[in-house]
Coordinates of C-alpha atoms and ligand atoms in Angstrom, one line a residue:
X1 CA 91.0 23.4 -62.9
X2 CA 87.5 22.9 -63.5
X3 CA 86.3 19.8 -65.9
X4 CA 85.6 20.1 -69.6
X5 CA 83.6 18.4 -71.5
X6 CA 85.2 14.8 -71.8
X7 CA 87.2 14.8 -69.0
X8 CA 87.3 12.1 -66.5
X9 CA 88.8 13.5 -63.5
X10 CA 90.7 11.4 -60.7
X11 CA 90.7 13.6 -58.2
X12 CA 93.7 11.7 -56.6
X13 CA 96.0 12.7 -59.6
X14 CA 94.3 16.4 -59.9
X15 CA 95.0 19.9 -58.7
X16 CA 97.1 20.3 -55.3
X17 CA 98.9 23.2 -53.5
X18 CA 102.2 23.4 -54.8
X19 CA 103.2 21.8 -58.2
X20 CA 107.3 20.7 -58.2
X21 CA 108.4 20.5 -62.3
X22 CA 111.5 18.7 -62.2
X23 CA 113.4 18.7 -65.5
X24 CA 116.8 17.5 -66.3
X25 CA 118.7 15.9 -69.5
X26 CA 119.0 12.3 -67.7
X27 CA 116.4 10.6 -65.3
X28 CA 119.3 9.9 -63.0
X29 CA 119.6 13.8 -62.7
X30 CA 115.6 14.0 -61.9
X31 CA 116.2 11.2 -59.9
X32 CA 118.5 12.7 -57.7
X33 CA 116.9 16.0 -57.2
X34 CA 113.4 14.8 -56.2
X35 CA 115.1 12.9 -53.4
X36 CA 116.7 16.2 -52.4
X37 CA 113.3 17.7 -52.5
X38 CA 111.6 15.1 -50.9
X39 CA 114.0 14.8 -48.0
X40 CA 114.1 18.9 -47.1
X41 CA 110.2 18.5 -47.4
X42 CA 109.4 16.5 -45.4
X43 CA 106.4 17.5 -43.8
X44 CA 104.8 18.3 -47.1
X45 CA 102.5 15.0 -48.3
X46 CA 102.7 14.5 -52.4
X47 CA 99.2 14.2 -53.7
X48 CA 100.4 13.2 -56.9
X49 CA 103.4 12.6 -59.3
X50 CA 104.0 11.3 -62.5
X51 CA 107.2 10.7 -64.8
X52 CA 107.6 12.3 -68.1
X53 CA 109.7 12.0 -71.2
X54 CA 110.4 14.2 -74.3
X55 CA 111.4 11.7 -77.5
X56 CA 113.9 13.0 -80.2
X57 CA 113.6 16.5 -78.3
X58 CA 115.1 19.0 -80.6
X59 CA 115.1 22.8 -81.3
X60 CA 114.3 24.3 -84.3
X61 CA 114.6 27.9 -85.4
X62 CA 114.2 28.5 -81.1
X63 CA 111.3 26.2 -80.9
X64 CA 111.8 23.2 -79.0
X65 CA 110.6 20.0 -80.5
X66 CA 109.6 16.4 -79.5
X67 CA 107.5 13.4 -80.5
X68 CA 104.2 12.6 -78.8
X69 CA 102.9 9.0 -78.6
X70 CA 101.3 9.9 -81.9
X71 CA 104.4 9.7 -83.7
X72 CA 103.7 13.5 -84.4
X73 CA 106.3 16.2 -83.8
X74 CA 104.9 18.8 -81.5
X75 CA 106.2 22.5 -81.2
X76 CA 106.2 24.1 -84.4
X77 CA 103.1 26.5 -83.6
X78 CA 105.3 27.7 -80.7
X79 CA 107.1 30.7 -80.9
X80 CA 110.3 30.6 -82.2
X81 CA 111.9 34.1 -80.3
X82 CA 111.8 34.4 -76.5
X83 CA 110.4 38.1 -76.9
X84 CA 107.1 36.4 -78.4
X85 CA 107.3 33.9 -75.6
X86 CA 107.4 35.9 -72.9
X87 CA 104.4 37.8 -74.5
X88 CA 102.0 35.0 -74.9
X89 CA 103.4 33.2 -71.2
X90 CA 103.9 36.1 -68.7
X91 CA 101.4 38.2 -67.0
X92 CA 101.8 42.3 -67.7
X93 CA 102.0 45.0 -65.6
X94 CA 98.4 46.0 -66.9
X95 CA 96.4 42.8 -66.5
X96 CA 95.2 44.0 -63.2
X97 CA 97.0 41.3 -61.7
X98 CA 98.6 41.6 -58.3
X99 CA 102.3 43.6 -58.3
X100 CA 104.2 40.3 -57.2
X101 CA 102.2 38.3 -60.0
X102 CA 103.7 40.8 -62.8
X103 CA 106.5 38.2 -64.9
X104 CA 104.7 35.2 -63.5
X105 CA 103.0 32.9 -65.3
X106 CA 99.6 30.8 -65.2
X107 CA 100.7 26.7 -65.8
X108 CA 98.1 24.2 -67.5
X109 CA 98.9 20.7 -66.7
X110 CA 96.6 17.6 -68.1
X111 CA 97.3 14.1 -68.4
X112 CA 95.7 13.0 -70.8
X113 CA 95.8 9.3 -71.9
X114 CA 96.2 8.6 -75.7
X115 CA 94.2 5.4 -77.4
X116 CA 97.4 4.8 -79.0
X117 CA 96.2 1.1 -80.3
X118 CA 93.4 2.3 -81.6
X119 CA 95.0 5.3 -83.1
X120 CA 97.4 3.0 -84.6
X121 CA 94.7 1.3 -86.7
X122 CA 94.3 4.6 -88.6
X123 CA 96.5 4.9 -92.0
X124 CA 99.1 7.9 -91.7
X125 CA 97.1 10.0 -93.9
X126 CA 93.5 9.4 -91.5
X127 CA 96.1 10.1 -88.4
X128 CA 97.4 13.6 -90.5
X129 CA 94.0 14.5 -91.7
X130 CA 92.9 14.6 -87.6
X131 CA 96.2 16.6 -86.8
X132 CA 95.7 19.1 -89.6
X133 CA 99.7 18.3 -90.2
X134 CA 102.0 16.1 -91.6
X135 CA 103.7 13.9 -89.2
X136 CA 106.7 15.7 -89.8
X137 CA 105.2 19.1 -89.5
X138 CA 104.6 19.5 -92.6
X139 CA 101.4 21.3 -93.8
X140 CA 98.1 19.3 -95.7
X141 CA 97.8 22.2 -98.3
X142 CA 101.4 22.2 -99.3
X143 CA 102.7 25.4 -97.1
X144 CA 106.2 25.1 -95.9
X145 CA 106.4 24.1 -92.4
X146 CA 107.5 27.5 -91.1
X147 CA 104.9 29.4 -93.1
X148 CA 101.6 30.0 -92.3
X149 CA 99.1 27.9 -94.5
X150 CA 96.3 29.4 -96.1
X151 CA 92.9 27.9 -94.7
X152 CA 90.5 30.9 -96.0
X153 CA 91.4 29.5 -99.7
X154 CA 90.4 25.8 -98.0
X155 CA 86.6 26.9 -96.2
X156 CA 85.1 23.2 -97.1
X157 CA 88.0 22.0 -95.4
X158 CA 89.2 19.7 -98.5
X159 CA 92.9 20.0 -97.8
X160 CA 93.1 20.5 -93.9
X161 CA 89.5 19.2 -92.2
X162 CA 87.3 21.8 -90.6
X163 CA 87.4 19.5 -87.4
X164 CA 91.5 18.8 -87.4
X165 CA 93.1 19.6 -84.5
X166 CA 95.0 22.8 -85.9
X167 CA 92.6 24.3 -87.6
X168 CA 90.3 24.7 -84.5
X169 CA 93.2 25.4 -82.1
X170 CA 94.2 28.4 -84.1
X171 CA 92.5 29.4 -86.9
X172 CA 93.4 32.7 -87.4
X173 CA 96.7 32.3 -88.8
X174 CA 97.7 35.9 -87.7
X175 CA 96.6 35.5 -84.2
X176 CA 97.9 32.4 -82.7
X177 CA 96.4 31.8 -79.6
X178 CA 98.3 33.3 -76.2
X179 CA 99.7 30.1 -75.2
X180 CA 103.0 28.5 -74.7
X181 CA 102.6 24.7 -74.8
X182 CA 105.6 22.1 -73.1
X183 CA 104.6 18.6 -72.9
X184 CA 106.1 15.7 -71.7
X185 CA 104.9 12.2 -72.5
X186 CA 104.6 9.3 -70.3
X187 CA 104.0 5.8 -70.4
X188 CA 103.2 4.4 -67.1
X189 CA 102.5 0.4 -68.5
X190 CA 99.8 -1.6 -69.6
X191 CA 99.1 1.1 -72.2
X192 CA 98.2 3.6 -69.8
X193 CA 100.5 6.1 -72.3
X194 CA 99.9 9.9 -73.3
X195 CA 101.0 13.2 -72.6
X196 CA 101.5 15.3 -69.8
X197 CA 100.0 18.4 -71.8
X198 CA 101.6 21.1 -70.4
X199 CA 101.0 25.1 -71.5
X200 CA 102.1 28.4 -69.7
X201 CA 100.1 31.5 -70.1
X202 CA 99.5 35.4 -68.8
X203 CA 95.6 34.8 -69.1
X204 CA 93.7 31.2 -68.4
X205 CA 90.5 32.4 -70.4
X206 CA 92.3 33.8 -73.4
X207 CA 95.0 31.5 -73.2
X208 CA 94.2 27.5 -72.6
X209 CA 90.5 27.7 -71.7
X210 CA 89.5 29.6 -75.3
X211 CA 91.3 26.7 -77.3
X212 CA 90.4 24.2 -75.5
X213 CA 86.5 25.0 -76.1
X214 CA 87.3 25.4 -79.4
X215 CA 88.8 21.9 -79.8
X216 CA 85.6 20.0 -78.2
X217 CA 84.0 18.0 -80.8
X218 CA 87.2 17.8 -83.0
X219 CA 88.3 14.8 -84.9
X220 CA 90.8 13.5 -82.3
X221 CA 88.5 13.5 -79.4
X222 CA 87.7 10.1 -79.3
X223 CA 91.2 9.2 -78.9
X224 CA 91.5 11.6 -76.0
X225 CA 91.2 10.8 -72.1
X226 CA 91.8 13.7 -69.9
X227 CA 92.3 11.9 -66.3
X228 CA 94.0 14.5 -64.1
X229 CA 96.1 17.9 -63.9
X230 CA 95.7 21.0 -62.5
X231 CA 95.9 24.7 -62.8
X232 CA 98.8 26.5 -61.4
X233 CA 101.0 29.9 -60.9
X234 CA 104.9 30.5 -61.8
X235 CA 106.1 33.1 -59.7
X236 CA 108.2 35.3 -61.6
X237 CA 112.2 35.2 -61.2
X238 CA 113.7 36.1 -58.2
X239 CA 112.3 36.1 -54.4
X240 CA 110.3 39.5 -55.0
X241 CA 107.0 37.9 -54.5
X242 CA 108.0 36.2 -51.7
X243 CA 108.5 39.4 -49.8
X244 CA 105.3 40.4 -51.1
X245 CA 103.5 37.4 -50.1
X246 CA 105.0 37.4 -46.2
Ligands
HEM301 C1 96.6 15.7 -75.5 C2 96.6 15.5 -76.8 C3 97.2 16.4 -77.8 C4 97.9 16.0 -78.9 C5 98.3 14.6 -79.3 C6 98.3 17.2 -79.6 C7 99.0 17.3 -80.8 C8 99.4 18.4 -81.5 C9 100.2 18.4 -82.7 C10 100.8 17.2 -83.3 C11 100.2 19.7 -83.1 C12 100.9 20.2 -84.4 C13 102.4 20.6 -84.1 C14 102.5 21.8 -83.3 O1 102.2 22.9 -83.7 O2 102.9 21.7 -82.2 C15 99.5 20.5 -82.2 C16 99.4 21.9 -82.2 C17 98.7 22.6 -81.3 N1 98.0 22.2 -80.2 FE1 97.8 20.2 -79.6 N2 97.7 18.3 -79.0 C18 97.0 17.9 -77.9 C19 96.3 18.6 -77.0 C20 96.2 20.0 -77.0 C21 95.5 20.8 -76.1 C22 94.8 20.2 -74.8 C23 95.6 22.1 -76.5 C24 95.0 23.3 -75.8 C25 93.9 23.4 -75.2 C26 96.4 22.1 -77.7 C27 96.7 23.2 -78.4 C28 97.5 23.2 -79.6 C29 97.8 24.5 -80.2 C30 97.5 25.9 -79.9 C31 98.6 24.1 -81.4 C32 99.3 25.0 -82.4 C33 98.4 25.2 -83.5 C34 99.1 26.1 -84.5 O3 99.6 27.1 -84.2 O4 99.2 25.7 -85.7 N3 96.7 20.8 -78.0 N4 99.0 19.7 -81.2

């Protein structure tokens, strides 16, 4: 993963060969299986690690749901069918990718520290106005949450800022960009908290790396620490590429 703008990289929590995501509904469950892990592996030296959470998760109309650090609900420009998801997340059989890559996906990870007392100082409207959303999900210009707002009727940026975090992620309403986000937060003490951004895709410059330089400069920047992550590749289902790959 190369740095962007902003980033401060610690090269001790960044990149590596082989990325493990554990997920489970209890950390006991997590717990348990990353000892298995650990144990069968044990010739392999972890680089890095770091625990995640997902508050309130929920789905909604088949898009997951949580609450980051910012007291914002994430997930709703997700999409909400797994036919859409699979379109934006896995790589096609005409990418030019290799045969045993076809169904796979390319993984973003980032962990990027939140200034959540400083955040905290901003009024809920100042925090909304940087998110281009209601806390809740709701949109600035009045739109239902699960219609798409109008920002060509808003081009001074009045009702949702030019520089909100939305609006530059996606601004075409009827494109959405080709990404699957899943993040986790964490909070590892002494306010060392923020999110384990986490995004699957079938193409890195399309996908992650286009919004990403979109959203340099905007509004919530300054609240943002990037501090390590890594790109990576999700084989596709079943041992297939394995056999290609031996
Ligand atoms: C790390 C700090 C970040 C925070 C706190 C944050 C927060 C949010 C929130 C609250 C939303 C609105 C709800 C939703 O649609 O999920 C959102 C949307 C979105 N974010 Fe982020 N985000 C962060 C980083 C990123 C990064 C690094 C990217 C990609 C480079 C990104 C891409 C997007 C996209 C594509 C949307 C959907 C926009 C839409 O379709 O309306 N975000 N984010």
């Amino acid at each position: 993963m190369p740095s962007f703008p902003g980033d401060l990289l610690d090269g001790a929590h960044s990149h590596g060969d082989v990325l493990l995501q554990v997920a489970a509904h209890s950390k006991a469950s997590v717990r348990q299986a990353v000892e298995r892990v650990l144990e069968a592996s044990a010739d392999w030296r972890v680089r890095w690690r770091i625990d995640g959470f997902r508050a309130d998760g929920r789905a909604d109309g088949g898009r997951a749901l949580s609450r980051n650090p910012f007291h914002f609900t994430e997930g709703f420009g997700n999409p909400g069918s797994e036919r859409e998801t699979a379109d934006r997340a896995l790589v096609r059989a005409d990418q030019g990718e290799p045969a045993w890559a076809v169904g796979g996906s390319y993984q973003v990870v980032r962990i990027v520290r939140l200034a959540t007392e400083l955040w905290d100082k901003d009024s809920v409207e100042e925090q909304e106005d940087i998110i281009g959303r209601r806390r809740d999900g709701r949109w600035l210009d009045g739109t239902p949450i699960r219609e798409e707002p109008n920002f060509a009727a808003d081009p001074a940026g009045k009702l949702t800022p030019l520089d909100s975090h939305v609006r530059l992620a996606a601004p075409d309403r009827r494109n959405p960009p080709p990404i699957v986000r899943r993040s986790y937060s964490y909070d590892r003490g002494d306010g060392d908290t923020g999110l384990i951004f986490s995004c699957f895709q079938r193409d890195l410059a399309k996908g992650f790396e286009a919004v990403q330089k979109r959203l340099e400069g905007e509004a919530m920047a300054k609240y943002l620490l990037t501090t390590g992550g890594g790109y990576y590749f999700v084989p596709p289902p079943g041992d297939e590429w394995i056999k290609a790959l031996t």
